[in-house]
PDB file of C-alpha atoms in Angstrom:
ATOM      1  CA  UNK A   1     -30.375  18.910   9.708  1.00 33.00           C
ATOM      2  CA  UNK A   2     -30.224  17.396   6.280  1.00 35.00           C
ATOM      3  CA  UNK A   3     -29.653  13.477   5.866  1.00 37.00           C
ATOM      4  CA  UNK A   4     -27.556  12.606   2.856  1.00 36.00           C
ATOM      5  CA  UNK A   5     -29.308  10.969  -0.086  1.00 37.00           C
ATOM      6  CA  UNK A   6     -28.340   7.281  -1.050  1.00 35.00           C
ATOM      7  CA  UNK A   7     -26.518   8.703  -4.156  1.00 38.00           C
ATOM      8  CA  UNK A   8     -24.416  11.103  -2.009  1.00 46.00           C
ATOM      9  CA  UNK A   9     -23.169   8.545   0.782  1.00 59.00           C
ATOM     10  CA  UNK A  10     -19.642   7.569   1.183  1.00 67.00           C
ATOM     11  CA  UNK A  11     -20.503   4.121   0.649  1.00 71.00           C
ATOM     12  CA  UNK A  12     -19.973   4.087  -3.048  1.00 85.00           C
ATOM     13  CA  UNK A  13     -16.308   6.279  -2.558  1.00 92.00           C
ATOM     14  CA  UNK A  14     -12.935   4.920  -2.536  1.00 95.00           C
ATOM     15  CA  UNK A  15      -9.852   6.815  -1.719  1.00 97.00           C
ATOM     16  CA  UNK A  16      -6.327   6.075  -3.484  1.00 98.00           C
ATOM     17  CA  UNK A  17      -3.383   6.621  -1.594  1.00 97.00           C
ATOM     18  CA  UNK A  18       0.328   6.055  -1.593  1.00 95.00           C
ATOM     19  CA  UNK A  19       1.615   3.507   0.590  1.00 94.00           C
ATOM     20  CA  UNK A  20       5.363   3.725   0.068  1.00 91.00           C
ATOM     21  CA  UNK A  21       5.847   3.106  -3.681  1.00 90.00           C
ATOM     22  CA  UNK A  22       2.446   1.442  -3.861  1.00 94.00           C
ATOM     23  CA  UNK A  23      -1.108   3.083  -4.752  1.00 97.00           C
ATOM     24  CA  UNK A  24      -3.630   1.218  -2.812  1.00 97.00           C
ATOM     25  CA  UNK A  25      -7.488   1.641  -2.324  1.00 97.00           C
ATOM     26  CA  UNK A  26      -9.304   1.993   0.896  1.00 98.00           C
ATOM     27  CA  UNK A  27     -13.042   3.006   1.682  1.00 97.00           C
ATOM     28  CA  UNK A  28     -13.969   6.414   2.735  1.00 97.00           C
ATOM     29  CA  UNK A  29     -15.351   6.829   6.266  1.00 97.00           C
ATOM     30  CA  UNK A  30     -18.506   8.803   6.975  1.00 95.00           C
ATOM     31  CA  UNK A  31     -17.737   8.514  10.870  1.00 97.00           C
ATOM     32  CA  UNK A  32     -16.850  11.797  12.618  1.00 98.00           C
ATOM     33  CA  UNK A  33     -15.900  11.582  16.433  1.00 98.00           C
ATOM     34  CA  UNK A  34     -15.913  14.754  18.086  1.00 98.00           C
ATOM     35  CA  UNK A  35     -15.493  15.955  21.799  1.00 98.00           C
ATOM     36  CA  UNK A  36     -14.801  18.909  23.996  1.00 98.00           C
ATOM     37  CA  UNK A  37     -11.475  19.364  26.177  1.00 98.00           C
ATOM     38  CA  UNK A  38     -10.123  22.028  28.372  1.00 98.00           C
ATOM     39  CA  UNK A  39      -7.566  24.252  26.966  1.00 98.00           C
ATOM     40  CA  UNK A  40      -6.537  27.709  28.072  1.00 97.00           C
ATOM     41  CA  UNK A  41      -7.255  30.647  25.558  1.00 96.00           C
ATOM     42  CA  UNK A  42      -4.189  31.752  23.552  1.00 97.00           C
ATOM     43  CA  UNK A  43      -2.386  34.712  25.018  1.00 95.00           C
ATOM     44  CA  UNK A  44      -3.370  38.140  23.825  1.00 95.00           C
ATOM     45  CA  UNK A  45      -0.143  38.842  22.036  1.00 95.00           C
ATOM     46  CA  UNK A  46      -0.422  35.476  20.344  1.00 96.00           C
ATOM     47  CA  UNK A  47      -3.707  36.283  19.080  1.00 95.00           C
ATOM     48  CA  UNK A  48      -2.409  39.845  17.780  1.00 95.00           C
ATOM     49  CA  UNK A  49       0.091  38.120  15.796  1.00 96.00           C
ATOM     50  CA  UNK A  50      -1.879  35.469  14.364  1.00 96.00           C
ATOM     51  CA  UNK A  51      -4.316  38.731  13.314  1.00 93.00           C
ATOM     52  CA  UNK A  52      -1.450  40.147  11.379  1.00 93.00           C
ATOM     53  CA  UNK A  53      -0.355  36.950   9.814  1.00 95.00           C
ATOM     54  CA  UNK A  54      -3.976  36.388   8.570  1.00 93.00           C
ATOM     55  CA  UNK A  55      -4.546  40.113   7.712  1.00 89.00           C
ATOM     56  CA  UNK A  56      -1.308  41.169   6.149  1.00 90.00           C
ATOM     57  CA  UNK A  57       0.299  37.719   4.759  1.00 93.00           C
ATOM     58  CA  UNK A  58      -2.214  34.983   4.223  1.00 93.00           C
ATOM     59  CA  UNK A  59      -4.924  37.571   2.806  1.00 89.00           C
ATOM     60  CA  UNK A  60      -7.519  34.978   3.411  1.00 92.00           C
ATOM     61  CA  UNK A  61     -10.827  35.363   1.605  1.00 93.00           C
ATOM     62  CA  UNK A  62     -14.189  33.851   2.618  1.00 95.00           C
ATOM     63  CA  UNK A  63     -13.596  29.684   2.299  1.00 96.00           C
ATOM     64  CA  UNK A  64      -9.862  29.620   2.324  1.00 96.00           C
ATOM     65  CA  UNK A  65      -7.737  27.385   4.832  1.00 97.00           C
ATOM     66  CA  UNK A  66      -4.193  28.374   4.933  1.00 97.00           C
ATOM     67  CA  UNK A  67      -1.214  27.461   7.438  1.00 98.00           C
ATOM     68  CA  UNK A  68       0.231  29.725  10.073  1.00 98.00           C
ATOM     69  CA  UNK A  69       3.972  29.402  11.145  1.00 97.00           C
ATOM     70  CA  UNK A  70       3.637  26.815  14.366  1.00 98.00           C
ATOM     71  CA  UNK A  71       7.390  27.352  15.363  1.00 96.00           C
ATOM     72  CA  UNK A  72       7.170  30.861  15.699  1.00 94.00           C
ATOM     73  CA  UNK A  73       4.068  30.380  17.652  1.00 96.00           C
ATOM     74  CA  UNK A  74       5.171  28.110  20.051  1.00 96.00           C
ATOM     75  CA  UNK A  75       7.642  30.649  21.275  1.00 93.00           C
ATOM     76  CA  UNK A  76       4.986  32.760  22.305  1.00 92.00           C
ATOM     77  CA  UNK A  77       2.528  30.167  23.477  1.00 97.00           C
ATOM     78  CA  UNK A  78       2.911  28.986  27.144  1.00 96.00           C
ATOM     79  CA  UNK A  79      -0.446  26.908  26.843  1.00 97.00           C
ATOM     80  CA  UNK A  80       0.603  24.736  23.609  1.00 98.00           C
ATOM     81  CA  UNK A  81       1.765  21.871  25.738  1.00 98.00           C
ATOM     82  CA  UNK A  82      -1.619  21.851  27.413  1.00 98.00           C
ATOM     83  CA  UNK A  83      -3.404  21.885  24.000  1.00 98.00           C
ATOM     84  CA  UNK A  84      -1.362  19.094  22.854  1.00 98.00           C
ATOM     85  CA  UNK A  85      -1.923  17.154  26.068  1.00 98.00           C
ATOM     86  CA  UNK A  86      -5.552  17.769  25.935  1.00 98.00           C
ATOM     87  CA  UNK A  87      -5.749  16.521  22.299  1.00 98.00           C
ATOM     88  CA  UNK A  88      -3.465  13.338  23.320  1.00 98.00           C
ATOM     89  CA  UNK A  89      -5.743  12.522  26.302  1.00 98.00           C
ATOM     90  CA  UNK A  90      -8.860  12.554  23.923  1.00 98.00           C
ATOM     91  CA  UNK A  91      -7.446  10.388  21.398  1.00 98.00           C
ATOM     92  CA  UNK A  92      -6.024   8.088  23.906  1.00 98.00           C
ATOM     93  CA  UNK A  93      -9.630   7.803  25.279  1.00 98.00           C
ATOM     94  CA  UNK A  94     -10.591   6.289  21.776  1.00 98.00           C
ATOM     95  CA  UNK A  95      -7.994   3.829  22.043  1.00 98.00           C
ATOM     96  CA  UNK A  96      -5.520   5.194  19.850  1.00 98.00           C
ATOM     97  CA  UNK A  97      -2.819   5.152  22.922  1.00 95.00           C
ATOM     98  CA  UNK A  98      -0.001   7.461  21.968  1.00 95.00           C
ATOM     99  CA  UNK A  99      -0.628   7.852  17.877  1.00 98.00           C
ATOM    100  CA  UNK A 100      -1.030  11.343  18.255  1.00 98.00           C
ATOM    101  CA  UNK A 101       2.296  12.163  19.836  1.00 95.00           C
ATOM    102  CA  UNK A 102       4.086  10.361  16.668  1.00 96.00           C
ATOM    103  CA  UNK A 103       1.878  12.226  14.194  1.00 98.00           C
ATOM    104  CA  UNK A 104       2.803  15.730  12.223  1.00 97.00           C
ATOM    105  CA  UNK A 105       1.429  18.762  13.474  1.00 98.00           C
ATOM    106  CA  UNK A 106       0.177  21.697  11.799  1.00 98.00           C
ATOM    107  CA  UNK A 107      -1.297  25.230  12.831  1.00 98.00           C
ATOM    108  CA  UNK A 108      -4.048  26.496  10.541  1.00 98.00           C
ATOM    109  CA  UNK A 109      -6.340  29.191   9.889  1.00 97.00           C
ATOM    110  CA  UNK A 110      -9.648  29.466   7.811  1.00 97.00           C
ATOM    111  CA  UNK A 111     -12.257  32.138   7.249  1.00 96.00           C
ATOM    112  CA  UNK A 112     -15.114  29.678   6.950  1.00 97.00           C
ATOM    113  CA  UNK A 113     -14.243  26.951   4.624  1.00 98.00           C
ATOM    114  CA  UNK A 114     -15.691  26.054   1.339  1.00 98.00           C
ATOM    115  CA  UNK A 115     -16.942  22.299   1.122  1.00 98.00           C
ATOM    116  CA  UNK A 116     -13.900  20.057   0.135  1.00 97.00           C
ATOM    117  CA  UNK A 117     -12.240  16.980   0.868  1.00 97.00           C
ATOM    118  CA  UNK A 118      -8.475  16.274   1.517  1.00 97.00           C
ATOM    119  CA  UNK A 119      -8.247  12.963   0.243  1.00 96.00           C
ATOM    120  CA  UNK A 120      -6.120  13.774  -3.119  1.00 95.00           C
ATOM    121  CA  UNK A 121      -3.545  15.036  -0.672  1.00 95.00           C
ATOM    122  CA  UNK A 122      -3.819  13.373   2.428  1.00 97.00           C
ATOM    123  CA  UNK A 123      -5.408  10.137   1.384  1.00 97.00           C
ATOM    124  CA  UNK A 124      -3.235   8.033   3.927  1.00 97.00           C
ATOM    125  CA  UNK A 125      -4.494   9.985   6.792  1.00 98.00           C
ATOM    126  CA  UNK A 126      -7.160  11.109   9.198  1.00 98.00           C
ATOM    127  CA  UNK A 127      -7.416  14.545  10.412  1.00 98.00           C
ATOM    128  CA  UNK A 128      -7.395  15.570  14.178  1.00 98.00           C
ATOM    129  CA  UNK A 129      -8.514  19.272  14.701  1.00 99.00           C
ATOM    130  CA  UNK A 130      -8.323  20.947  18.062  1.00 99.00           C
ATOM    131  CA  UNK A 131      -9.960  24.547  17.645  1.00 98.00           C
ATOM    132  CA  UNK A 132      -8.633  27.239  19.656  1.00 98.00           C
ATOM    133  CA  UNK A 133     -11.040  30.268  19.201  1.00 95.00           C
ATOM    134  CA  UNK A 134     -13.939  31.659  20.778  1.00 94.00           C
ATOM    135  CA  UNK A 135     -17.606  30.654  19.512  1.00 96.00           C
ATOM    136  CA  UNK A 136     -18.219  32.837  16.423  1.00 94.00           C
ATOM    137  CA  UNK A 137     -21.267  31.157  15.484  1.00 96.00           C
ATOM    138  CA  UNK A 138     -19.742  28.631  13.057  1.00 97.00           C
ATOM    139  CA  UNK A 139     -20.311  24.810  12.577  1.00 98.00           C
ATOM    140  CA  UNK A 140     -17.910  22.202  10.906  1.00 98.00           C
ATOM    141  CA  UNK A 141     -20.440  20.713   8.626  1.00 98.00           C
ATOM    142  CA  UNK A 142     -20.153  16.959   7.144  1.00 98.00           C
ATOM    143  CA  UNK A 143     -22.917  17.152   4.596  1.00 94.00           C
ATOM    144  CA  UNK A 144     -23.124  13.476   3.918  1.00 88.00           C
ATOM    145  CA  UNK A 145     -23.624  12.251   7.592  1.00 89.00           C
ATOM    146  CA  UNK A 146     -25.455  15.610   8.563  1.00 93.00           C
ATOM    147  CA  UNK A 147     -23.676  16.114  11.333  1.00 96.00           C
ATOM    148  CA  UNK A 148     -22.706  19.823  12.524  1.00 98.00           C
ATOM    149  CA  UNK A 149     -20.013  20.375  14.992  1.00 98.00           C
ATOM    150  CA  UNK A 150     -20.217  23.971  16.775  1.00 98.00           C
ATOM    151  CA  UNK A 151     -16.760  25.364  16.762  1.00 98.00           C
ATOM    152  CA  UNK A 152     -15.523  26.927  20.045  1.00 98.00           C
ATOM    153  CA  UNK A 153     -12.363  26.698  22.082  1.00 98.00           C
ATOM    154  CA  UNK A 154     -11.478  23.171  22.961  1.00 98.00           C
ATOM    155  CA  UNK A 155     -13.628  21.438  20.335  1.00 98.00           C
ATOM    156  CA  UNK A 156     -11.745  18.246  18.953  1.00 98.00           C
ATOM    157  CA  UNK A 157     -12.786  16.289  15.913  1.00 98.00           C
ATOM    158  CA  UNK A 158     -11.414  13.259  14.244  1.00 98.00           C
ATOM    159  CA  UNK A 159     -12.473  12.286  10.881  1.00 98.00           C
ATOM    160  CA  UNK A 160     -11.572  10.567   7.607  1.00 98.00           C
ATOM    161  CA  UNK A 161      -9.573  13.240   4.923  1.00 98.00           C
ATOM    162  CA  UNK A 162     -11.544  11.943   2.034  1.00 97.00           C
ATOM    163  CA  UNK A 163     -15.004  12.965   3.645  1.00 97.00           C
ATOM    164  CA  UNK A 164     -16.388  15.882   2.253  1.00 97.00           C
ATOM    165  CA  UNK A 165     -16.517  19.002   5.126  1.00 98.00           C
ATOM    166  CA  UNK A 166     -16.835  22.686   5.195  1.00 98.00           C
ATOM    167  CA  UNK A 167     -16.888  25.232   7.777  1.00 98.00           C
ATOM    168  CA  UNK A 168     -20.353  27.214   7.550  1.00 98.00           C
ATOM    169  CA  UNK A 169     -22.423  29.869   9.444  1.00 97.00           C
ATOM    170  CA  UNK A 170     -24.549  28.408  12.167  1.00 96.00           C
ATOM    171  CA  UNK A 171     -27.690  29.479  10.295  1.00 95.00           C
ATOM    172  CA  UNK A 172     -26.764  28.551   7.248  1.00 96.00           C
ATOM    173  CA  UNK A 173     -27.706  25.314   5.570  1.00 95.00           C
ATOM    174  CA  UNK A 174     -24.635  25.472   3.255  1.00 97.00           C
ATOM    175  CA  UNK A 175     -21.343  27.507   2.474  1.00 98.00           C
ATOM    176  CA  UNK A 176     -22.108  31.426   1.411  1.00 96.00           C
ATOM    177  CA  UNK A 177     -18.921  33.454   1.061  1.00 95.00           C
ATOM    178  CA  UNK A 178     -20.943  36.544   2.463  1.00 94.00           C
ATOM    179  CA  UNK A 179     -21.273  34.923   5.799  1.00 95.00           C
ATOM    180  CA  UNK A 180     -17.640  35.582   6.754  1.00 92.00           C
ATOM    181  CA  UNK A 181     -16.631  39.097   7.260  1.00 76.00           C
ATOM    182  CA  UNK A 182     -13.264  40.230   5.736  1.00 77.00           C
ATOM    183  CA  UNK A 183     -11.401  40.656   9.325  1.00 66.00           C
ATOM    184  CA  UNK A 184      -9.629  38.402  11.456  1.00 56.00           C
ATOM    185  CA  UNK A 185     -12.580  38.289  14.001  1.00 75.00           C
ATOM    186  CA  UNK A 186     -14.194  35.862  11.342  1.00 86.00           C
ATOM    187  CA  UNK A 187     -11.648  33.302  11.488  1.00 94.00           C
ATOM    188  CA  UNK A 188     -10.833  30.001  13.057  1.00 96.00           C
ATOM    189  CA  UNK A 189      -7.333  28.875  13.984  1.00 98.00           C
ATOM    190  CA  UNK A 190      -6.685  25.114  14.907  1.00 98.00           C
ATOM    191  CA  UNK A 191      -4.167  22.837  15.385  1.00 98.00           C
ATOM    192  CA  UNK A 192      -4.293  19.656  13.120  1.00 98.00           C
ATOM    193  CA  UNK A 193      -2.856  16.465  13.319  1.00 98.00           C
ATOM    194  CA  UNK A 194      -2.487  14.084  10.082  1.00 98.00           C
ATOM    195  CA  UNK A 195      -2.758  10.442  11.816  1.00 98.00           C
ATOM    196  CA  UNK A 196      -1.792   7.467   9.655  1.00 98.00           C
ATOM    197  CA  UNK A 197      -5.035   5.755   8.632  1.00 97.00           C
ATOM    198  CA  UNK A 198      -3.420   2.367   8.269  1.00 96.00           C
ATOM    199  CA  UNK A 199      -2.632   2.489  11.922  1.00 98.00           C
ATOM    200  CA  UNK A 200      -4.896  -0.673  13.036  1.00 98.00           C
ATOM    201  CA  UNK A 201      -6.626   1.158  15.568  1.00 98.00           C
ATOM    202  CA  UNK A 202      -7.444   4.121  13.719  1.00 98.00           C
ATOM    203  CA  UNK A 203      -8.701   2.032  11.011  1.00 98.00           C
ATOM    204  CA  UNK A 204     -10.966   0.277  13.570  1.00 98.00           C
ATOM    205  CA  UNK A 205     -12.188   3.315  15.120  1.00 98.00           C
ATOM    206  CA  UNK A 206     -13.112   4.875  11.586  1.00 98.00           C
ATOM    207  CA  UNK A 207     -14.084   1.360  10.047  1.00 97.00           C
ATOM    208  CA  UNK A 208     -11.803   1.735   7.183  1.00 98.00           C
ATOM    209  CA  UNK A 209     -11.660  -1.084   4.680  1.00 97.00           C
ATOM    210  CA  UNK A 210      -8.470  -1.567   2.776  1.00 97.00           C
ATOM    211  CA  UNK A 211      -7.767  -2.949  -0.954  1.00 97.00           C
ATOM    212  CA  UNK A 212     -11.461  -2.233  -2.005  1.00 95.00           C
ATOM    213  CA  UNK A 213     -10.320  -1.712  -5.772  1.00 94.00           C
ATOM    214  CA  UNK A 214      -7.086  -3.318  -6.484  1.00 94.00           C
ATOM    215  CA  UNK A 215      -7.341  -3.309 -10.051  1.00 94.00           C
ATOM    216  CA  UNK A 216      -8.427   0.345 -10.479  1.00 94.00           C
ATOM    217  CA  UNK A 217      -5.693   1.332  -8.063  1.00 96.00           C
ATOM    218  CA  UNK A 218      -3.018  -0.584 -10.264  1.00 95.00           C
ATOM    219  CA  UNK A 219      -4.032   1.587 -13.537  1.00 94.00           C
ATOM    220  CA  UNK A 220      -4.005   4.930 -11.288  1.00 95.00           C
ATOM    221  CA  UNK A 221      -0.635   6.982 -10.765  1.00 93.00           C
ATOM    222  CA  UNK A 222      -1.731   9.797  -8.486  1.00 95.00           C
ATOM    223  CA  UNK A 223      -3.804  10.028  -5.144  1.00 96.00           C
ATOM    224  CA  UNK A 224      -7.403  10.888  -5.645  1.00 96.00           C
ATOM    225  CA  UNK A 225     -10.874  10.027  -4.458  1.00 96.00           C
ATOM    226  CA  UNK A 226     -13.509   8.421  -6.745  1.00 95.00           C
ATOM    227  CA  UNK A 227     -17.391   8.306  -6.259  1.00 92.00           C
ATOM    228  CA  UNK A 228     -19.580   5.983  -8.091  1.00 89.00           C
ATOM    229  CA  UNK A 229     -16.747   4.622  -9.965  1.00 89.00           C
ATOM    230  CA  UNK A 230     -15.350   8.085 -11.526  1.00 90.00           C
ATOM    231  CA  UNK A 231     -13.022  10.794 -10.089  1.00 92.00           C
ATOM    232  CA  UNK A 232     -15.197  12.699  -7.866  1.00 90.00           C
ATOM    233  CA  UNK A 233     -15.083  16.239  -6.582  1.00 93.00           C
ATOM    234  CA  UNK A 234     -17.236  18.357  -4.035  1.00 96.00           C
ATOM    235  CA  UNK A 235     -19.563  21.198  -4.894  1.00 96.00           C
ATOM    236  CA  UNK A 236     -17.969  23.936  -2.744  1.00 97.00           C
ATOM    237  CA  UNK A 237     -21.521  25.258  -1.767  1.00 97.00           C
ATOM    238  CA  UNK A 238     -23.407  22.251  -1.052  1.00 96.00           C
ATOM    239  CA  UNK A 239     -20.665  19.724  -0.119  1.00 96.00           C
ATOM    240  CA  UNK A 240     -22.440  16.905  -2.682  1.00 94.00           C
ATOM    241  CA  UNK A 241     -20.234  14.806  -4.655  1.00 93.00           C
ATOM    242  CA  UNK A 242     -20.133  15.458  -8.396  1.00 84.00           C
ATOM    243  CA  UNK A 243     -18.387  13.286 -10.995  1.00 69.00           C
ATOM    244  CA  UNK A 244     -15.642  14.888 -13.086  1.00 70.00           C
ATOM    245  CA  UNK A 245     -16.051  12.026 -15.891  1.00 56.00           C
ATOM    246  CA  UNK A 246     -18.158   9.008 -16.753  1.00 53.00           C
ATOM    247  CA  UNK A 247     -18.027   6.012 -14.143  1.00 51.00           C
ATOM    248  CA  UNK A 248     -15.822   3.020 -14.695  1.00 52.00           C
ATOM    249  CA  UNK A 249     -16.022  -0.460 -12.967  1.00 54.00           C
ATOM    250  CA  UNK A 250     -14.427  -0.418  -9.748  1.00 56.00           C
ATOM    251  CA  UNK A 251     -12.465  -3.669  -8.898  1.00 57.00           C
TER     252      UNK A 251
END
């Protein structure tokens, strides 16, 4: 398992997120919490519905992550409540009480996932993901911490949206589009909750520090993630940070 080099760590990263009308800064957490919960397999007709949606409407290509219609799925999903309860019980065991119940939830599908971060769109949140499918020899990989989490039904993960991550083949060291077959069988379906990262218990669990770059935040207009003092993007194949322009002093 590859360990992050010092220049690739989250220690020099900052996420700028909107808190009401104000843009604030915060640290980026390298903490990833994962577990395994008992959830029922989705019903065959629900799996068939997801397969049709993925194939004919989403047109997922290797590395893509897109949303599925959750409201329609719930009408055919007797086990949905058990899935939510299992995820809620797990987050409660982390000291997050009923935070999951009050957070927005979505149903997602991916055919693998190119390395990326979600801090530019969800910088004020952490993700809690519950995976619903069988083991397809795929891992959720966090390259900066080196953590690889095997994906199977009942895998639950909590992490900072600004931390780079991807879904890769278990035998691979990075993302390769050729590892993901052009069929629904190669896809993962999962529930994801957006937990407010400013919630005191969640910030404590992830070790988030706030207002780490006040002066920089005051000069920005949009949510974004910086690394080493410059707007950062993630290499989609390796998951390493790369700057989009020259560094500036943070403060």
